[in-house]
PDB file of C-alpha atoms and ligand atoms in Angstrom:
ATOM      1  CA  UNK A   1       0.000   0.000   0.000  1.00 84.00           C
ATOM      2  CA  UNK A   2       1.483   3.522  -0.886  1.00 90.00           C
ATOM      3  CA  UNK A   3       0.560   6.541   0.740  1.00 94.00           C
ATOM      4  CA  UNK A   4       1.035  10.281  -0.392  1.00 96.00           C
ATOM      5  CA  UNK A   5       1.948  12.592   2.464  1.00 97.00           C
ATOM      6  CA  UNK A   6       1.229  16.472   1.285  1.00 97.00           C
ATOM      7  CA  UNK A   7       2.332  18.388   3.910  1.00 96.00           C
ATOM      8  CA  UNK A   8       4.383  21.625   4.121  1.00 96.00           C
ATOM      9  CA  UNK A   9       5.558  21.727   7.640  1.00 94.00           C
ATOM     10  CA  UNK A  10       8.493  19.783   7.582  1.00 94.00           C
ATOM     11  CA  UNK A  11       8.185  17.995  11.676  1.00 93.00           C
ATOM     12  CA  UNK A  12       4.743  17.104  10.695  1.00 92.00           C
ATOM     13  CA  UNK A  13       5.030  15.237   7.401  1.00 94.00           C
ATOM     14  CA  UNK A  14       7.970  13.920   8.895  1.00 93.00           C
ATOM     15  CA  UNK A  15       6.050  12.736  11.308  1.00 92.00           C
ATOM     16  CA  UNK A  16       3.280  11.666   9.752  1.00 94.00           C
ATOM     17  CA  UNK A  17       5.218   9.417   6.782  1.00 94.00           C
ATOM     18  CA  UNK A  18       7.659   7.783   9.669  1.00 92.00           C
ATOM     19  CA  UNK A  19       4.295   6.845  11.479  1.00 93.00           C
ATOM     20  CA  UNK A  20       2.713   5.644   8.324  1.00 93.00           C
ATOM     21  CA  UNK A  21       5.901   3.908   7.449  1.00 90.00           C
ATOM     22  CA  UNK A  22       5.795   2.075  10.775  1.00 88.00           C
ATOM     23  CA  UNK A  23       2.526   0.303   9.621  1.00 85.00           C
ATOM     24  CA  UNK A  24       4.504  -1.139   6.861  1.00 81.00           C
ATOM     25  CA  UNK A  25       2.942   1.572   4.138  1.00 89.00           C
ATOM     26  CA  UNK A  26       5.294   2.802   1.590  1.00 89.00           C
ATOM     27  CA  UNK A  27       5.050   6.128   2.571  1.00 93.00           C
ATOM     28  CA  UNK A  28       6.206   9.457   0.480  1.00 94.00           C
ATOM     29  CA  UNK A  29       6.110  13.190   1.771  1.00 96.00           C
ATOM     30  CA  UNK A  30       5.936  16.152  -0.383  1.00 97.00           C
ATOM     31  CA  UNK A  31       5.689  19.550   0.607  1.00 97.00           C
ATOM     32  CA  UNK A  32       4.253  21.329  -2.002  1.00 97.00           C
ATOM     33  CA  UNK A  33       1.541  21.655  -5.025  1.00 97.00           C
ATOM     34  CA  UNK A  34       4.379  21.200  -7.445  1.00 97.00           C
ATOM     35  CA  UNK A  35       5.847  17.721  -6.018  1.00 96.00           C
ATOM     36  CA  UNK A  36       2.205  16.624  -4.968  1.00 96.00           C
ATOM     37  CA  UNK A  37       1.176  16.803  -9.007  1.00 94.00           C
ATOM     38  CA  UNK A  38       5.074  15.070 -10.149  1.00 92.00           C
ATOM     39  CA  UNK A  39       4.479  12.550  -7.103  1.00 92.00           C
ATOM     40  CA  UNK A  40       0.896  11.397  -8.392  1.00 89.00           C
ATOM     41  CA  UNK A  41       1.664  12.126 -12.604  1.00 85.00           C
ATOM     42  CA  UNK A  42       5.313   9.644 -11.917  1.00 85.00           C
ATOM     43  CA  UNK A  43       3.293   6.422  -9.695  1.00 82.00           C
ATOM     44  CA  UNK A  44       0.242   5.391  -8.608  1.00 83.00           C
ATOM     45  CA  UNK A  45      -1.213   5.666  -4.587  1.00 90.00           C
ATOM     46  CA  UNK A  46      -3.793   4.250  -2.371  1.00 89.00           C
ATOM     47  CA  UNK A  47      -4.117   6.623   0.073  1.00 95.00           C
ATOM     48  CA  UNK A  48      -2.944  10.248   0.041  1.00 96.00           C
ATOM     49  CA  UNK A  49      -2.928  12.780   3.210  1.00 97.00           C
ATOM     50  CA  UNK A  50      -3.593  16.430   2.181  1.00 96.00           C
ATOM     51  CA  UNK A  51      -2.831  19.504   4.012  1.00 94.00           C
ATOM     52  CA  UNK A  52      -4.794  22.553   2.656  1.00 92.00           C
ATOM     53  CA  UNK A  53      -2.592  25.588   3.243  1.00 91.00           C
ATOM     54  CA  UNK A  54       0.202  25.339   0.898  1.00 95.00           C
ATOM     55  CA  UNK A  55       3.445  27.717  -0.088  1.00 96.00           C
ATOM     56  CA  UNK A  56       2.595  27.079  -3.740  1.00 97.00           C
ATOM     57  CA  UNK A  57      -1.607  26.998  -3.569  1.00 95.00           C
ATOM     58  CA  UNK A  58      -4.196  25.683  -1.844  1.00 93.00           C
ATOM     59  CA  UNK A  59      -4.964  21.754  -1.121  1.00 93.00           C
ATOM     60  CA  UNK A  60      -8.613  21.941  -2.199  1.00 92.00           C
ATOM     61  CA  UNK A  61      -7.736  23.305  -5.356  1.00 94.00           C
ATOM     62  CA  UNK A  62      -5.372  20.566  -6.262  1.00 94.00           C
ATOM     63  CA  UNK A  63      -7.902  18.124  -5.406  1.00 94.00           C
ATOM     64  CA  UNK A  64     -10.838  19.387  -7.528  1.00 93.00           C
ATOM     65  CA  UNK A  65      -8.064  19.455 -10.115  1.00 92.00           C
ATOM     66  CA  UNK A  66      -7.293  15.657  -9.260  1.00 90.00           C
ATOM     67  CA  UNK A  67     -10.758  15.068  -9.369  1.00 89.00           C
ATOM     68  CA  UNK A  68     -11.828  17.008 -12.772  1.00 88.00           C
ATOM     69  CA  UNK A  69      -9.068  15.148 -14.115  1.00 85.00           C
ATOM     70  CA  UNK A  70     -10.055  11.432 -13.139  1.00 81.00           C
ATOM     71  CA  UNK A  71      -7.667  10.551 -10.398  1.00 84.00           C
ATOM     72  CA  UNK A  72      -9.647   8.797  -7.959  1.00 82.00           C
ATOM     73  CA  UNK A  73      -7.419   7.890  -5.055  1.00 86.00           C
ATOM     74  CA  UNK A  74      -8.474   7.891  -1.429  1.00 93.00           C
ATOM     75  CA  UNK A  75      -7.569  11.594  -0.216  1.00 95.00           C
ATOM     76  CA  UNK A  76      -7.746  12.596   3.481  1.00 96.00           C
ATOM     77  CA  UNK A  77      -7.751  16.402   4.226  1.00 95.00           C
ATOM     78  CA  UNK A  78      -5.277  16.793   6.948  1.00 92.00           C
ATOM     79  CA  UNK A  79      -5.661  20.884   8.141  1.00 87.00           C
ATOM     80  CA  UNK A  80      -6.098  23.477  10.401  1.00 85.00           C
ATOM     81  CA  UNK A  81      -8.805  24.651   8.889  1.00 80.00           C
ATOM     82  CA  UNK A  82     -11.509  22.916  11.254  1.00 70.00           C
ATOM     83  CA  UNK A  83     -15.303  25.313  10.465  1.00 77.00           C
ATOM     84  CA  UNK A  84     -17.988  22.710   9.715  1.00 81.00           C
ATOM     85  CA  UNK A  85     -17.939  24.618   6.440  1.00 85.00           C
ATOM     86  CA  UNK A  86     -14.748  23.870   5.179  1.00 83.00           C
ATOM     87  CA  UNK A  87     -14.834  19.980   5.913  1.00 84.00           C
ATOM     88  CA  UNK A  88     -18.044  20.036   4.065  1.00 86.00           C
ATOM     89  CA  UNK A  89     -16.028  21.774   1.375  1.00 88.00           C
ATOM     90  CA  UNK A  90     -13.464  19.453   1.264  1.00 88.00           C
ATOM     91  CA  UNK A  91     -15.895  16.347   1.307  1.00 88.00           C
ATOM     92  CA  UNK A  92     -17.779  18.072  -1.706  1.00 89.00           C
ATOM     93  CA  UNK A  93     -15.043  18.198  -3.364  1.00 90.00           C
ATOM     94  CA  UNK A  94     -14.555  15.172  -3.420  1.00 90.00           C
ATOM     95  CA  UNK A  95     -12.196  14.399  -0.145  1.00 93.00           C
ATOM     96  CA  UNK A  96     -12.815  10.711   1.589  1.00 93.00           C
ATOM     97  CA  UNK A  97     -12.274  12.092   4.869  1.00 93.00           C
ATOM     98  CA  UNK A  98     -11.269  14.868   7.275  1.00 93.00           C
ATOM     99  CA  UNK A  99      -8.933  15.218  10.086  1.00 92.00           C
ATOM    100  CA  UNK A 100      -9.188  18.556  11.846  1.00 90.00           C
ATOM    101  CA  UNK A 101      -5.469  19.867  13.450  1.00 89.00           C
ATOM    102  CA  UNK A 102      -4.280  19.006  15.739  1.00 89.00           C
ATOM    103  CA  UNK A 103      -4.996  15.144  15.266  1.00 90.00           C
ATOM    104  CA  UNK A 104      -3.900  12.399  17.209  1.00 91.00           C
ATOM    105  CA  UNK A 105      -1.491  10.560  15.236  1.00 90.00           C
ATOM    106  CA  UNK A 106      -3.006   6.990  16.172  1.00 91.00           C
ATOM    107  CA  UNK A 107      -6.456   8.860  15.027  1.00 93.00           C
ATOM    108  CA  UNK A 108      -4.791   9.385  11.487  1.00 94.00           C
ATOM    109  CA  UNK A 109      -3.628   5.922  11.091  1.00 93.00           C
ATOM    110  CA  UNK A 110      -6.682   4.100  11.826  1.00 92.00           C
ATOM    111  CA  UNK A 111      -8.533   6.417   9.461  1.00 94.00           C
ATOM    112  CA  UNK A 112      -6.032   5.442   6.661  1.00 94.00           C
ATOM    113  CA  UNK A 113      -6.522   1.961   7.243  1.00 90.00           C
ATOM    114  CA  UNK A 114     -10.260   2.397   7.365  1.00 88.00           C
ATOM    115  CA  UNK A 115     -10.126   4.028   3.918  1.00 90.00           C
ATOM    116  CA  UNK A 116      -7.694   1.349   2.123  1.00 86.00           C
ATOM    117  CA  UNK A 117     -10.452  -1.390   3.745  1.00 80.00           C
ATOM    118  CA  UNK A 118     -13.220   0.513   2.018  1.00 80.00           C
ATOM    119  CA  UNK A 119     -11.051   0.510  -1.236  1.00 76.00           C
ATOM    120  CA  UNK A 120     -11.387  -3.925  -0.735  1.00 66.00           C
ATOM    121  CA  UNK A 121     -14.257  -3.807  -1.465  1.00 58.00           C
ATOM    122  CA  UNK A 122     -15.979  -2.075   2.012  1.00 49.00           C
ATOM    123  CA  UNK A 123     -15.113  -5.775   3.719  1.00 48.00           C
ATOM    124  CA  UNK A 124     -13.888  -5.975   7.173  1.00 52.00           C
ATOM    125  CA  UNK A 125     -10.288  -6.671   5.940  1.00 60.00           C
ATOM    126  CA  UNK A 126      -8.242  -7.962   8.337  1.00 75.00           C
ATOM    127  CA  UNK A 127      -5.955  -9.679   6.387  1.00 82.00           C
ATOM    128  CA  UNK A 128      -5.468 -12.973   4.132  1.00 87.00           C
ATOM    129  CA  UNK A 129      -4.574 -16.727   4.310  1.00 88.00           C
ATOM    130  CA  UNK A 130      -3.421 -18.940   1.323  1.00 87.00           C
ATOM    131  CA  UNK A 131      -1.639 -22.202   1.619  1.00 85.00           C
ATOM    132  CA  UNK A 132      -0.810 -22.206   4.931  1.00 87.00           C
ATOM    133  CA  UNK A 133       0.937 -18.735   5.094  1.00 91.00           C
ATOM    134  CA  UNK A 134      -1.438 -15.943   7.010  1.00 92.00           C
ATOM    135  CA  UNK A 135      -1.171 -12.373   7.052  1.00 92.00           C
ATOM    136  CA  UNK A 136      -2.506 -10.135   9.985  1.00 89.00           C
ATOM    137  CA  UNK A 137      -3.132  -6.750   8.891  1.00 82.00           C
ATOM    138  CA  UNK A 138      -3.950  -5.422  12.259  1.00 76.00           C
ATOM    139  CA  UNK A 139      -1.497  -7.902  14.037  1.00 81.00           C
ATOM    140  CA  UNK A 140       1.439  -6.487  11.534  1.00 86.00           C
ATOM    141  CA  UNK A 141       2.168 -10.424  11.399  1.00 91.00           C
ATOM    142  CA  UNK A 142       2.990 -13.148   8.942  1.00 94.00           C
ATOM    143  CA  UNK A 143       2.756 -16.832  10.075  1.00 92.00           C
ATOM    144  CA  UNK A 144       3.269 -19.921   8.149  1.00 90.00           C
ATOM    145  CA  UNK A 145       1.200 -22.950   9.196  1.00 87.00           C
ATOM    146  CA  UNK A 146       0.373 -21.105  12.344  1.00 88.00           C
ATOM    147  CA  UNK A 147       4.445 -20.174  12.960  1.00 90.00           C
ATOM    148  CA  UNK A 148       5.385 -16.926  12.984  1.00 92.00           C
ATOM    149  CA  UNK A 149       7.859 -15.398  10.706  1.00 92.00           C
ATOM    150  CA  UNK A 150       9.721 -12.305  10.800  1.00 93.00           C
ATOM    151  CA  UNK A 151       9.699  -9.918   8.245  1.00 93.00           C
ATOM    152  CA  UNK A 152      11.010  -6.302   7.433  1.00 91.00           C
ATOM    153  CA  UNK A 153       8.739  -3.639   6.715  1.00 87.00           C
ATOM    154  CA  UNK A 154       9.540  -4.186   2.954  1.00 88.00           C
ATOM    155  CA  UNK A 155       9.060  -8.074   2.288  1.00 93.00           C
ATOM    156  CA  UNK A 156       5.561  -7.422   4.411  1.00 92.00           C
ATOM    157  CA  UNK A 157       4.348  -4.774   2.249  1.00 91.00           C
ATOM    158  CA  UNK A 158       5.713  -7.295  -0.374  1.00 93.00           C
ATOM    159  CA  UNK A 159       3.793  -9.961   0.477  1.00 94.00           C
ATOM    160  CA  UNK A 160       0.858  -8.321   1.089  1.00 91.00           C
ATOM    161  CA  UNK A 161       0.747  -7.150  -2.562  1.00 91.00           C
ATOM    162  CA  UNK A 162       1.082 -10.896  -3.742  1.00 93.00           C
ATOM    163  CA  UNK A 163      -1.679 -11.934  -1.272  1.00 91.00           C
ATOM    164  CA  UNK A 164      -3.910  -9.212  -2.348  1.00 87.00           C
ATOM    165  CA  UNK A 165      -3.447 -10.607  -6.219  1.00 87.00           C
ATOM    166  CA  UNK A 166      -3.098 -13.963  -5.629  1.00 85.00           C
ATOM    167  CA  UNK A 167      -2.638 -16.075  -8.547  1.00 85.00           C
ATOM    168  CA  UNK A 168      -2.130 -12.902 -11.056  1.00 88.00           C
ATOM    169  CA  UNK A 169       1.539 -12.554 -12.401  1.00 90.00           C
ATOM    170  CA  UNK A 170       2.960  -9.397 -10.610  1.00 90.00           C
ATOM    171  CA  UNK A 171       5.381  -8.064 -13.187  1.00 88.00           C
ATOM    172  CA  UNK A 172       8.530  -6.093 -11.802  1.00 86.00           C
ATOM    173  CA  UNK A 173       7.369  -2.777 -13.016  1.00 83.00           C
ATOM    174  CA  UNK A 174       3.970  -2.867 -11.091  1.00 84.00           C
ATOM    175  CA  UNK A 175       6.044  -4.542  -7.852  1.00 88.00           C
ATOM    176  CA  UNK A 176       8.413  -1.404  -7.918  1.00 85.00           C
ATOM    177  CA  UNK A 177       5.234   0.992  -8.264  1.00 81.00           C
ATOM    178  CA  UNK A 178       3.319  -0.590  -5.479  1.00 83.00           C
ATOM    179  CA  UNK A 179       6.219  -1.520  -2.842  1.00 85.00           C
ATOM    180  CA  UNK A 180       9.054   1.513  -3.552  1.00 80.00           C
ATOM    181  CA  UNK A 181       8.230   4.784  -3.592  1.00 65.00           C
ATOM    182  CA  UNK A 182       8.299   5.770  -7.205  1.00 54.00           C
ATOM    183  CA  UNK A 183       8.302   3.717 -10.602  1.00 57.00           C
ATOM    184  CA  UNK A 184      11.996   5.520 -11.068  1.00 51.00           C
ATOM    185  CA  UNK A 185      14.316   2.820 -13.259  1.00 60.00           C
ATOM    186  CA  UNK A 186      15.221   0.893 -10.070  1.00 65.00           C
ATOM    187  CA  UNK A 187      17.607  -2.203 -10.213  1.00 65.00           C
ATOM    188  CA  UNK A 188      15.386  -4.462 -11.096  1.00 64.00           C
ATOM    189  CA  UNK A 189      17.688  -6.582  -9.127  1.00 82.00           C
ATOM    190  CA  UNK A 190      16.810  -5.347  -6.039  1.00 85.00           C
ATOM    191  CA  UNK A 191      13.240  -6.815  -6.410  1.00 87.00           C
ATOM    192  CA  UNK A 192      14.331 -10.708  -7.237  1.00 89.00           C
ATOM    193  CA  UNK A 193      16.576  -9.853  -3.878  1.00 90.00           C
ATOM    194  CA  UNK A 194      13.624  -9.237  -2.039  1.00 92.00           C
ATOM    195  CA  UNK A 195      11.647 -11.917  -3.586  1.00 93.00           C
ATOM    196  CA  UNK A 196      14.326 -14.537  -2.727  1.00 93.00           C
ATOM    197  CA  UNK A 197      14.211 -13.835   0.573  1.00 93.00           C
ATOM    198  CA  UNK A 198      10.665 -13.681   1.287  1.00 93.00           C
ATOM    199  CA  UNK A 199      10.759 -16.865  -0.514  1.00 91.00           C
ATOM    200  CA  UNK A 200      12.817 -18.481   1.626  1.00 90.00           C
ATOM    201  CA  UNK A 201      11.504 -16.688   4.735  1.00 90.00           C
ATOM    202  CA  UNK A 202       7.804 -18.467   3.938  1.00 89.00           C
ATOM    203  CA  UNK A 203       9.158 -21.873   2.149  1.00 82.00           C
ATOM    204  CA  UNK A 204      11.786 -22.889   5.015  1.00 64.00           C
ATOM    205  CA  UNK A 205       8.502 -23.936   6.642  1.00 59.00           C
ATOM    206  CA  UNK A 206       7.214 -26.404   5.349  1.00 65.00           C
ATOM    207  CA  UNK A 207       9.144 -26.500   1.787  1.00 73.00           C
ATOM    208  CA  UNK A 208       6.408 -25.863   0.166  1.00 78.00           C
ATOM    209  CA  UNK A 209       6.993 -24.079  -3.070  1.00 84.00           C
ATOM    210  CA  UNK A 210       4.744 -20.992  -2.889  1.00 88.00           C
ATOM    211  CA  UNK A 211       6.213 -18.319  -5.533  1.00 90.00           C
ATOM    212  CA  UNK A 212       6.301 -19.307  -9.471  1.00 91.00           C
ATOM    213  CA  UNK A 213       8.884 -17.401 -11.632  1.00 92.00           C
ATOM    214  CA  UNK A 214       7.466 -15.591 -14.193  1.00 90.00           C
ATOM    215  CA  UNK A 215      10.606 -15.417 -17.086  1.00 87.00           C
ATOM    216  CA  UNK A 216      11.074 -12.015 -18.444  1.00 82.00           C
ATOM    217  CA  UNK A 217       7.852 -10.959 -16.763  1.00 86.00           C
ATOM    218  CA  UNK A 218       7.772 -10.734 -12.582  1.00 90.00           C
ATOM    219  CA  UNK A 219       6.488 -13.695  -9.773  1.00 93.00           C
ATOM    220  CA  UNK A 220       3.377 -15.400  -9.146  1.00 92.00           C
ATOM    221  CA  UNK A 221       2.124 -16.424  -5.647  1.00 91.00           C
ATOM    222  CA  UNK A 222       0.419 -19.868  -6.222  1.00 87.00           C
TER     223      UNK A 222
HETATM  224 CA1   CA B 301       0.277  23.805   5.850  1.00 96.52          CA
END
């Protein structure tokens, strides 16, 4: 899951990506209009946090923009601006949700998890199972035939893309989208690293083979 921080004051998206970041979400902080529009035009996201008051323009006006122009990702309106007016602004516009400031940071999180559950399909998501190897979204855990496993914050957010799209060939170019931050030329290297090692975090198990190569293309979970 990638998230979109926009958020001029430096502490606070700081703050706000590291705690997003913490959940496992690949998390990216802009502070500006200008980077918000390259961050969105360059990769796709699930969730992005908007502040409204920004050096280069206003927050509402880049989302009616994002809006008018298809983009339909989950946007929460992070600001100070708190009259009943301007949430119902922002929610006309076309906002998911609103998070008056000062917000409790826990508060934030559990309202970005609530909106990438709605995106599932408005199911109580809590996580998935598939041949043996469960995944805990709430828990932040991975076990494999009830054994728990330890994973980085990468090879979860990893796996959880392969769970979500179980069965579908995930081709390198849509793995670096979804699990880095950007779909910049990265090694493509880097991602058969990862995948090797998740593989032989979840296979050491039981042996069971559980991710199909895909040559030329990307991996399969089976
Ligand atoms: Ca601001």
């Amino acid at each position: 899951m990638k998230i979109l921080v926009v958020e001029d004051e430096r502490k606070e998206g700081q703050f706000v990506a590291q705690a997003l970041s913490e959940q496992t979400y690949t998390t990216k902080w802009v502070g500006s209009v200008a980077a918000a529009r390259d961050a969105l035009a360059e990769s796709p996201y699930d969730v992005i946090v908007l502040d409204l008051g920004l050096p280069d323009g206003d927050g509402l006006a880049l989302l009616k923009e994002w809006r008018e122009s298809g983009f339909n990702e989950s946007v929460l309106i992070l600001s100070a601006r708190d009259a009943v007016s301007d949430r119902i602004q922002g929610l006309n516009i076309g906002a998911d949700d609103y998070l008056p400031k000062p917000f409790s940071v826990d508060e934030l999180v559990a309202r970005v998890r609530s909106l990438i559950r709605r995106q599932s399909g408005g199911a109580r998501l809590t996580g998935w199972e598939r041949e043996g190897v469960s995944l805990d979204l709430q828990a932040r855990q991975v076990t494999v035939e009830g054994v728990p496993v330890e994973l980085t914050n990468r090879e979860f957010a990893l796996l959880e893309l392969f769970m979500q799209n179980a069965g579908r060939v995930m081709t390198r170019t849509l793995i670096a989208e979804k699990v880095w931050e950007a779909s910049y030329d990265m090694e493509t290297n880097l991602i058969d690293v990862y995948v090797r090692r998740l593989r032989q975090k979840l296979e050491s198990g039981d042996g069971k083979a559980r991710f199909k190569t895909v040559r030329g293309s990307g991996y399969q979970l089976l």
